[in-house]
Tab-separated table of C-alpha atoms and ligand atoms in Angstrom:
chain	number	residue	atom	x	y	z
A	1	MET	CA	-0.182	-0.178	0.227
A	2	THR	CA	2.932	2.715	0.351
A	3	HIS	CA	2.867	4.969	-2.763
A	4	GLN	CA	6.263	6.771	-3.696
A	5	LEU	CA	5.879	10.275	-2.775
A	6	PRO	CA	7.975	13.336	-4.390
A	7	PHE	CA	10.749	14.428	-3.096
A	8	ILE	CA	9.257	17.750	-3.708
A	9	ASP	CA	6.158	18.994	-5.105
A	10	LEU	CA	5.949	21.200	-7.775
A	11	GLN	CA	1.990	20.227	-9.068
A	12	ALA	CA	0.596	21.237	-5.508
A	13	GLN	CA	1.639	24.509	-5.859
A	14	ARG	CA	0.939	25.267	-10.028
A	15	GLN	CA	-2.374	23.970	-8.529
A	16	ARG	CA	-2.761	26.714	-5.468
A	17	LEU	CA	-1.546	29.733	-8.353
A	18	GLY	CA	-4.886	28.061	-10.809
A	19	ASP	CA	-5.720	30.643	-13.085
A	20	ASP	CA	-3.864	33.956	-12.033
A	21	LEU	CA	-0.645	31.739	-13.244
A	22	ASP	CA	-2.088	31.115	-16.628
A	23	THR	CA	-3.310	34.375	-17.108
A	24	ALA	CA	-0.150	35.956	-16.340
A	25	ILE	CA	2.052	33.192	-19.169
A	26	ALA	CA	-1.702	34.011	-22.038
A	27	ARG	CA	-0.453	37.455	-21.163
A	28	VAL	CA	2.905	37.407	-21.910
A	29	LEU	CA	2.214	35.457	-25.335
A	30	GLU	CA	-0.126	38.389	-26.218
A	31	HIS	CA	1.732	41.114	-25.648
A	32	GLY	CA	5.212	39.115	-27.405
A	33	GLN	CA	7.473	41.312	-25.987
A	34	PHE	CA	9.351	38.069	-24.858
A	35	ILE	CA	12.814	39.558	-23.751
A	36	MET	CA	12.659	42.101	-21.653
A	37	GLY	CA	8.918	42.525	-21.351
A	38	PRO	CA	7.211	44.451	-19.290
A	39	GLU	CA	6.832	41.530	-16.565
A	40	VAL	CA	10.778	42.170	-16.380
A	41	ARG	CA	11.000	45.390	-14.947
A	42	ALA	CA	7.819	44.814	-12.644
A	43	LEU	CA	9.532	41.564	-11.146
A	44	GLU	CA	12.673	43.771	-10.240
A	45	ALA	CA	10.545	46.130	-8.753
A	46	ALA	CA	8.465	43.747	-6.530
A	47	LEU	CA	11.634	42.179	-5.635
A	48	ALA	CA	13.874	45.065	-4.748
A	49	GLU	CA	10.467	45.903	-2.284
A	50	PHE	CA	9.691	42.311	-0.836
A	51	ALA	CA	13.795	42.207	0.187
A	52	ASP	CA	14.076	45.862	0.917
A	53	VAL	CA	17.689	46.936	-1.416
A	54	ALA	CA	17.669	49.762	-4.094
A	55	GLU	CA	18.268	47.649	-6.924
A	56	VAL	CA	17.489	44.046	-8.200
A	57	VAL	CA	18.272	42.853	-11.853
A	58	THR	CA	17.560	39.569	-12.296
A	59	CYS	CA	19.726	37.476	-14.865
A	60	SER	CA	19.326	33.865	-16.761
A	61	SER	CA	20.435	31.858	-14.071
A	62	GLY	CA	21.742	31.942	-10.614
A	63	THR	CA	25.440	30.742	-11.709
A	64	ASP	CA	24.873	34.039	-13.759
A	65	ALA	CA	23.700	35.439	-10.681
A	66	LEU	CA	27.378	34.758	-9.730
A	67	VAL	CA	29.146	35.564	-12.106
A	68	MET	CA	28.136	38.558	-13.229
A	69	PRO	CA	28.929	40.683	-9.990
A	70	LEU	CA	32.615	38.985	-9.845
A	71	MET	CA	33.154	40.366	-13.822
A	72	ALA	CA	31.760	43.830	-12.880
A	73	ARG	CA	34.157	44.418	-9.713
A	74	GLY	CA	37.519	42.907	-12.096
A	75	VAL	CA	37.830	39.752	-10.448
A	76	GLY	CA	40.060	37.680	-12.565
A	77	PRO	CA	43.924	36.085	-12.809
A	78	GLY	CA	45.338	37.063	-9.014
A	79	ASP	CA	42.980	37.300	-6.772
A	80	ALA	CA	41.831	34.924	-4.279
A	81	VAL	CA	37.661	34.309	-3.715
A	82	PHE	CA	36.845	32.570	-0.514
A	83	VAL	CA	33.834	29.886	-1.168
A	84	PRO	CA	33.194	26.823	0.996
A	85	ALA	CA	33.610	23.644	0.492
A	86	PHE	CA	30.539	22.621	1.286
A	87	THR	CA	28.448	24.027	-1.561
A	88	PHE	CA	27.367	23.341	-4.639
A	89	VAL	CA	29.248	23.417	-7.258
A	90	ALA	CA	27.977	26.824	-9.354
A	91	SER	CA	29.640	29.027	-6.467
A	92	ALA	CA	33.131	28.107	-7.081
A	93	GLU	CA	32.868	27.364	-10.840
A	94	ALA	CA	31.722	31.042	-10.853
A	95	VAL	CA	35.034	31.945	-9.681
A	96	ALA	CA	37.367	29.699	-11.773
A	97	LEU	CA	35.334	30.311	-14.932
A	98	LEU	CA	37.006	34.546	-14.510
A	99	GLY	CA	40.119	33.054	-13.739
A	100	ALA	CA	40.794	33.603	-10.064
A	101	THR	CA	41.188	31.137	-7.055
A	102	PRO	CA	38.139	29.244	-5.468
A	103	VAL	CA	39.972	29.327	-1.595
A	104	PHE	CA	38.127	26.666	0.269
A	105	VAL	CA	36.795	27.742	3.713
A	106	ASP	CA	35.408	25.051	5.797
A	107	VAL	CA	31.766	25.198	7.826
A	108	ALA	CA	30.618	25.109	10.895
A	109	GLU	CA	28.734	21.860	11.743
A	110	ALA	CA	25.937	23.492	13.561
A	111	SER	CA	24.654	25.743	10.730
A	112	PHE	CA	26.725	23.483	7.315
A	113	ASN	CA	27.470	27.712	6.192
A	114	MET	CA	30.731	28.995	5.734
A	115	ASP	CA	32.267	29.606	9.711
A	116	PRO	CA	34.619	32.605	9.861
A	117	GLN	CA	37.933	31.475	11.691
A	118	SER	CA	38.164	28.883	9.095
A	119	LEU	CA	38.153	31.999	6.469
A	120	ASP	CA	40.444	33.811	8.720
A	121	ASP	CA	43.017	31.528	8.123
A	122	ALA	CA	42.318	30.877	4.651
A	123	ILE	CA	43.032	34.871	4.009
A	124	GLY	CA	46.296	34.596	6.207
A	125	SER	CA	47.252	31.634	3.765
A	126	ALA	CA	45.917	33.543	0.646
A	127	ARG	CA	48.356	36.415	1.146
A	128	GLU	CA	51.049	34.356	1.722
A	129	ALA	CA	50.196	32.252	-1.318
A	130	GLY	CA	50.842	36.297	-3.400
A	131	LEU	CA	47.094	35.965	-3.667
A	132	ARG	CA	45.219	39.196	-3.938
A	133	PRO	CA	42.422	38.666	-1.137
A	134	ALA	CA	38.990	40.345	-3.623
A	135	CYS	CA	35.889	38.900	-2.468
A	136	ILE	CA	34.197	36.566	0.424
A	137	MET	CA	31.371	34.663	-1.359
A	138	PRO	CA	29.350	32.959	1.743
A	139	VAL	CA	26.896	30.416	0.937
A	140	ASP	CA	22.967	30.274	2.652
A	141	LEU	CA	23.079	26.659	2.487
A	142	PHE	CA	20.052	24.618	2.941
A	143	GLY	CA	17.992	28.169	2.873
A	144	GLN	CA	19.861	29.291	6.204
A	145	PRO	CA	21.443	32.709	6.092
A	146	ALA	CA	25.417	32.632	7.246
A	147	ASP	CA	26.782	34.384	9.513
A	148	TYR	CA	27.048	37.653	8.375
A	149	PRO	CA	27.147	39.937	10.977
A	150	SER	CA	30.845	38.263	11.354
A	151	LEU	CA	31.423	38.047	7.767
A	152	SER	CA	31.238	41.319	6.976
A	153	ALA	CA	33.583	42.263	9.919
A	154	ILE	CA	36.461	40.184	8.500
A	155	ALA	CA	35.845	41.613	5.193
A	156	ALA	CA	36.065	44.815	6.101
A	157	ARG	CA	38.936	44.901	8.102
A	158	GLU	CA	40.717	42.506	4.734
A	159	GLY	CA	39.129	44.745	2.168
A	160	CYS	CA	37.188	42.529	0.606
A	161	TRP	CA	33.419	42.552	-0.772
A	162	LEU	CA	31.205	40.375	0.217
A	163	LEU	CA	28.563	38.277	-2.389
A	164	GLY	CA	26.298	36.070	-1.047
A	165	ASP	CA	24.831	33.480	-2.739
A	166	ALA	CA	21.616	33.296	-1.537
A	167	ALA	CA	20.603	30.521	-4.243
A	168	GLN	CA	18.607	28.583	-1.329
A	169	SER	CA	17.697	31.361	0.759
A	170	PHE	CA	15.344	33.450	-1.246
A	171	GLY	CA	12.310	34.340	1.582
A	172	GLY	CA	14.479	33.932	5.249
A	173	SER	CA	15.804	36.743	6.789
A	174	ALA	CA	18.494	37.112	9.778
A	175	GLY	CA	16.141	39.404	12.506
A	176	LYS	CA	14.496	42.340	10.673
A	177	ALA	CA	16.619	42.031	7.790
A	178	ARG	CA	15.737	39.445	4.508
A	179	VAL	CA	18.376	37.410	2.759
A	180	GLY	CA	19.027	39.814	-0.066
A	181	SER	CA	20.276	42.748	1.932
A	182	LEU	CA	22.684	40.986	4.261
A	183	ALA	CA	25.266	41.916	2.243
A	184	GLN	CA	26.628	44.101	-0.282
A	185	VAL	CA	26.232	42.385	-2.951
A	186	THR	CA	23.799	38.338	-3.188
A	187	ALA	CA	23.448	36.410	-6.068
A	188	THR	CA	19.868	34.247	-6.346
A	189	SER	CA	18.193	31.318	-8.569
A	190	PHE	CA	14.940	30.300	-9.372
A	191	PHE	CA	15.694	27.169	-10.510
A	192	PRO	CA	12.707	25.072	-10.152
A	193	ALA	CA	12.941	23.492	-6.625
A	194	LYS	CA	14.534	26.475	-5.223
A	195	PRO	CA	12.700	28.600	-2.628
A	196	LEU	CA	11.388	31.044	-4.914
A	197	GLY	CA	12.001	28.877	-8.352
A	198	CYS	CA	10.040	29.480	-11.837
A	199	TYR	CA	9.082	26.675	-14.710
A	200	GLY	CA	12.985	27.017	-15.903
A	201	ASP	CA	16.510	28.765	-15.360
A	202	GLY	CA	16.426	32.765	-13.734
A	203	GLY	CA	18.168	34.345	-11.548
A	204	ALA	CA	18.553	37.437	-9.916
A	205	ILE	CA	21.486	40.012	-7.828
A	206	LEU	CA	20.360	42.165	-5.479
A	207	THR	CA	22.262	45.580	-4.246
A	208	ASP	CA	21.783	48.860	-3.150
A	209	ASP	CA	24.646	49.934	-5.348
A	210	ALA	CA	23.261	52.083	-7.985
A	211	ASP	CA	26.418	52.196	-9.848
A	212	LEU	CA	27.066	48.269	-9.552
A	213	ALA	CA	23.887	47.447	-10.657
A	214	GLU	CA	24.123	49.742	-14.188
A	215	VAL	CA	27.520	47.402	-14.526
A	216	LEU	CA	25.670	44.798	-14.355
A	217	ARG	CA	22.853	45.651	-16.528
A	218	SER	CA	25.663	46.893	-19.128
A	219	ILE	CA	26.667	42.569	-18.644
A	220	ARG	CA	23.315	41.320	-19.390
A	221	VAL	CA	23.536	42.259	-22.162
A	222	HIS	CA	26.533	42.318	-23.792
A	223	GLY	CA	28.052	44.369	-22.279
A	224	GLN	CA	26.447	47.079	-23.823
A	225	GLY	CA	26.514	51.045	-23.249
A	226	SER	CA	24.203	53.446	-24.733
A	227	HIS	CA	22.464	52.239	-27.128
A	228	LYS	CA	22.188	48.466	-29.182
A	229	TYR	CA	25.180	48.313	-30.921
A	230	ASP	CA	27.606	50.485	-28.785
A	231	THR	CA	30.036	48.018	-27.204
A	232	ILE	CA	31.901	48.809	-24.269
A	233	ARG	CA	32.397	46.057	-22.008
A	234	LEU	CA	32.974	42.129	-22.097
A	235	GLY	CA	29.373	40.827	-21.400
A	236	LEU	CA	26.575	37.598	-21.614
A	237	ASN	CA	23.485	36.888	-22.571
A	238	GLY	CA	22.479	37.220	-19.040
A	239	ARG	CA	18.993	38.541	-19.328
A	240	LEU	CA	16.120	36.302	-17.263
A	241	ASP	CA	12.755	35.782	-20.097
A	242	THR	CA	10.116	37.502	-20.030
A	243	MET	CA	7.797	34.089	-19.222
A	244	GLN	CA	9.529	33.191	-16.650
A	245	ALA	CA	9.528	37.279	-14.836
A	246	ALA	CA	5.583	36.659	-15.346
A	247	ILE	CA	5.542	33.133	-13.477
A	248	LEU	CA	7.500	34.579	-10.824
A	249	LEU	CA	5.476	37.045	-10.266
A	250	GLU	CA	2.497	35.390	-9.501
A	251	LYS	CA	4.870	32.926	-7.097
A	252	LEU	CA	5.823	35.747	-5.019
A	253	LYS	CA	2.912	36.312	-3.809
A	254	LEU	CA	2.512	33.002	-2.022
A	255	LEU	CA	6.213	33.062	-0.934
A	256	ASP	CA	5.566	34.023	2.795
A	257	GLU	CA	3.325	32.169	3.230
A	258	GLU	CA	5.228	29.191	1.668
A	259	ILE	CA	7.733	30.107	3.772
A	260	GLU	CA	6.178	29.804	7.028
A	261	ALA	CA	4.501	26.495	5.362
A	262	ARG	CA	8.062	25.492	5.116
A	263	GLU	CA	9.128	26.495	8.888
A	264	ARG	CA	6.165	24.481	10.468
A	265	ILE	CA	6.889	21.069	9.077
A	266	ALA	CA	10.748	21.452	9.363
A	267	ALA	CA	9.901	22.784	13.373
A	268	ARG	CA	7.077	19.382	13.413
A	269	TYR	CA	10.311	16.881	11.755
A	270	SER	CA	12.812	19.023	14.099
A	271	HIS	CA	10.044	18.492	17.345
A	272	ALA	CA	9.710	14.341	16.038
A	273	LEU	CA	13.653	13.087	15.446
A	274	ALA	CA	15.895	14.959	17.724
A	275	ASP	CA	16.159	12.005	19.860
A	276	ARG	CA	17.291	9.575	16.337
A	277	VAL	CA	19.646	11.725	14.445
A	278	THR	CA	21.195	15.270	14.460
A	279	VAL	CA	18.342	17.792	13.410
A	280	PRO	CA	19.446	20.952	11.695
A	281	SER	CA	20.233	23.479	13.970
A	282	THR	CA	19.102	27.693	13.326
A	283	PRO	CA	19.672	30.518	15.841
A	284	ALA	CA	16.884	33.120	17.233
A	285	GLN	CA	16.837	35.296	14.870
A	286	VAL	CA	17.751	33.911	12.015
A	287	GLN	CA	14.539	32.587	9.167
A	288	SER	CA	15.689	29.288	7.450
A	289	ALA	CA	14.206	29.197	3.678
A	290	TRP	CA	13.771	25.423	3.954
A	291	ALA	CA	15.491	25.342	1.009
A	292	GLN	CA	16.207	21.653	2.051
A	293	TYR	CA	15.389	19.616	5.462
A	294	THR	CA	18.675	17.931	6.537
A	295	ILE	CA	19.782	15.626	8.994
A	296	ARG	CA	23.019	14.198	10.066
A	297	HIS	CA	23.538	10.316	10.852
A	298	PRO	CA	26.587	8.079	11.051
A	299	ALA	CA	24.679	5.529	8.979
A	300	ARG	CA	23.404	8.063	6.455
A	301	ASP	CA	23.305	5.913	3.476
A	302	ARG	CA	21.591	2.824	5.083
A	303	ILE	CA	18.808	4.894	6.628
A	304	ALA	CA	18.609	5.975	3.021
A	305	ALA	CA	18.157	2.462	1.467
A	306	GLU	CA	15.538	1.437	4.132
A	307	LEU	CA	13.536	5.043	3.694
A	308	ARG	CA	13.804	4.040	-0.140
A	309	GLY	CA	12.331	0.725	0.330
A	310	GLN	CA	9.262	2.774	1.963
A	311	GLY	CA	9.029	4.794	-0.748
A	312	ILE	CA	10.411	7.939	0.931
A	313	PRO	CA	13.176	9.334	-1.166
A	314	THR	CA	15.810	11.724	0.008
A	315	ALA	CA	18.643	13.668	-1.664
A	316	LEU	CA	22.550	13.524	-1.067
A	317	TYR	CA	23.632	17.407	-1.093
A	318	TYR	CA	26.541	17.081	-1.242
A	319	PRO	CA	28.564	13.697	-1.326
A	320	ALA	CA	31.839	15.265	-1.306
A	321	PRO	CA	33.181	18.874	-0.905
A	322	LEU	CA	34.335	20.932	-3.581
A	323	ASN	CA	37.882	20.188	-2.805
A	324	ARG	CA	37.515	16.464	-4.179
A	325	GLN	CA	35.891	17.426	-7.674
A	326	LEU	CA	37.912	16.711	-10.496
A	327	PRO	CA	38.574	20.978	-11.616
A	328	TYR	CA	38.602	22.164	-8.259
A	329	ARG	CA	41.513	19.478	-6.805
A	330	ASP	CA	44.242	21.916	-7.417
A	331	PHE	CA	42.982	25.271	-5.661
A	332	PRO	CA	43.950	25.744	-2.297
A	333	THR	CA	41.653	24.994	1.058
A	334	ALA	CA	41.918	27.228	4.326
A	335	PRO	CA	45.129	25.877	5.828
A	336	GLY	CA	43.551	23.592	8.425
A	337	GLY	CA	42.332	21.544	6.100
A	338	LEU	CA	38.383	21.323	5.900
A	339	PRO	CA	37.663	18.458	8.412
A	340	VAL	CA	34.119	19.422	9.221
A	341	SER	CA	32.974	19.281	5.364
A	342	GLU	CA	34.311	16.247	4.768
A	343	ALA	CA	32.821	14.980	7.726
A	344	LEU	CA	29.299	16.171	6.294
A	345	ALA	CA	29.814	14.509	3.037
A	346	GLN	CA	29.494	11.458	4.714
A	347	SER	CA	26.792	11.738	7.465
A	348	VAL	CA	24.193	14.461	5.671
A	349	LEU	CA	20.492	13.372	4.292
A	350	SER	CA	17.544	15.685	2.756
A	351	LEU	CA	14.480	14.915	3.943
A	352	PRO	CA	11.196	15.481	1.639
A	353	LEU	CA	10.043	19.035	3.073
A	354	HIS	CA	7.961	21.246	0.659
A	355	PRO	CA	5.088	23.970	1.699
A	356	TYR	CA	1.987	20.982	0.561
A	357	LEU	CA	3.852	18.813	2.083
A	358	GLY	CA	0.517	17.187	3.753
A	359	ALA	CA	0.323	15.838	7.741
A	360	ALA	CA	0.116	12.204	6.478
A	361	ASP	CA	2.743	12.077	4.569
A	362	GLN	CA	4.921	13.697	7.452
A	363	ASP	CA	3.567	11.495	10.032
A	364	ARG	CA	5.047	8.594	7.430
A	365	ILE	CA	8.666	9.895	6.608
A	366	ILE	CA	9.046	11.021	10.421
A	367	ASP	CA	8.398	7.452	11.167
A	368	GLY	CA	9.972	5.847	8.208
A	369	VAL	CA	13.377	7.949	10.307
A	370	ARG	CA	12.730	7.088	13.346
A	371	ARG	CA	12.456	3.477	12.692
A	372	ALA	CA	15.807	3.409	10.244
A	373	ALA	CA	17.535	5.307	11.942
A	374	ALA	CA	16.425	3.134	15.570
A	375	GLY	CA	18.018	-0.079	13.504
A	376	HIS	CA	21.370	2.034	13.859
A	377	GLY	CA	21.951	3.491	16.840
A	378	ARG	CA	21.654	7.156	17.954
A	379	GLY	CA	25.386	7.417	16.443
A	380	GLU	CA	26.636	11.186	16.913
A	381	ALA	CA	23.348	12.587	17.450
A	382	ALA	CA	23.920	15.378	19.951
A	383	ASN	CA	20.958	17.565	20.238
A	384	GLY	CA	21.435	19.559	23.463
B	401	PLP	C1	21.284	26.475	-7.328
B	401	PLP	C2	22.344	27.158	-6.989
B	401	PLP	C3	23.445	27.763	-7.957
B	401	PLP	C4	23.335	27.772	-9.161
B	401	PLP	O1	21.909	28.143	-9.598
B	401	PLP	P1	20.982	28.033	-10.844
B	401	PLP	O2	20.791	28.603	-10.981
B	401	PLP	O3	21.355	26.298	-10.852
B	401	PLP	O4	22.315	28.291	-11.942
B	401	PLP	C5	24.970	28.118	-6.966
B	401	PLP	N1	24.475	28.154	-5.490
B	401	PLP	C6	24.250	27.590	-4.989
B	401	PLP	C7	24.025	27.038	-3.336
B	401	PLP	C8	22.638	26.681	-5.457
B	401	PLP	O5	22.200	25.854	-4.877
């Protein structure tokens, strides 16, 4: 009788959006401005208001949202950009594509996010190696904003700027400040599975820096100057499709409510699972966007296999730190190494969590995890 649960359920959200979504798409088909149509500007204004920032430049993906600010600030050969080792590959890829050096920093075990002490050490050793510390790229892993106050203090002291990789955290916040306003420049992604996702690829850059935004708007269209055939810098085709902007305008209306639903489910999971596995911990003032709900357990592979047998999918983000991936093996790492990233890669497991996950399915997931983990000891679980 066990049916297969989906890991995320985009159809439930689509039903919730109903006719509004179809109407928004039909409107774009009608006006026909598929590139940089009115919905793109409307979305940028809506995102700026939502995140309380002055400037939003939408773009073609979360990856381009990382590449474009690095291009705009002239990051290149000889520059060090500090990236956590435990993240999706796009964070480091953006840096390496521009000929700069990604320097891998370890993460803190409790938050999965960049460890300020490891960052401090990595900056010192990068300098000794003759690199110029240019940019710090914290990643808000699984939706939880990084420790921006500590990281910003280090950035200010070292003359670096902060580019937040908020691909997983849009909709989250720290205190009263929304993700998007926590770093000088923030990149986010609208990949379908992200907390605010479209029906294709998309991304955005958020900043209060109007000069930077102007350069980003030029980079977005091949380095365009005062008119279409005036080219003043290297650029990309980095635009967000009008159709995706129209879809995102509808989905943005639900985002706060969806984050609340994710929070309720996460709290329920944590309450029910904390004595069996290590559950995520979020500081009091921090609101995660809960892109993923990620537990830790030394027998995670066996737990995943047992859950699979019960029709409960899990996901493994990430099976290896980036310094173990082929194109990134020769880049520098923090002098203390990356012990936490290495350990997390062996013990993390993400459970299904989306805003439309019903109580019965939540119970089934909770029961499944409790039973699977019971067979394998409490292990490192240490929730205090
Ligand atoms: C998804 C993701 C990206 C890239 O976003 P795309 O829109 O897929 O290009 C970058 N960084 C992190 C941490 C991500 O999770």
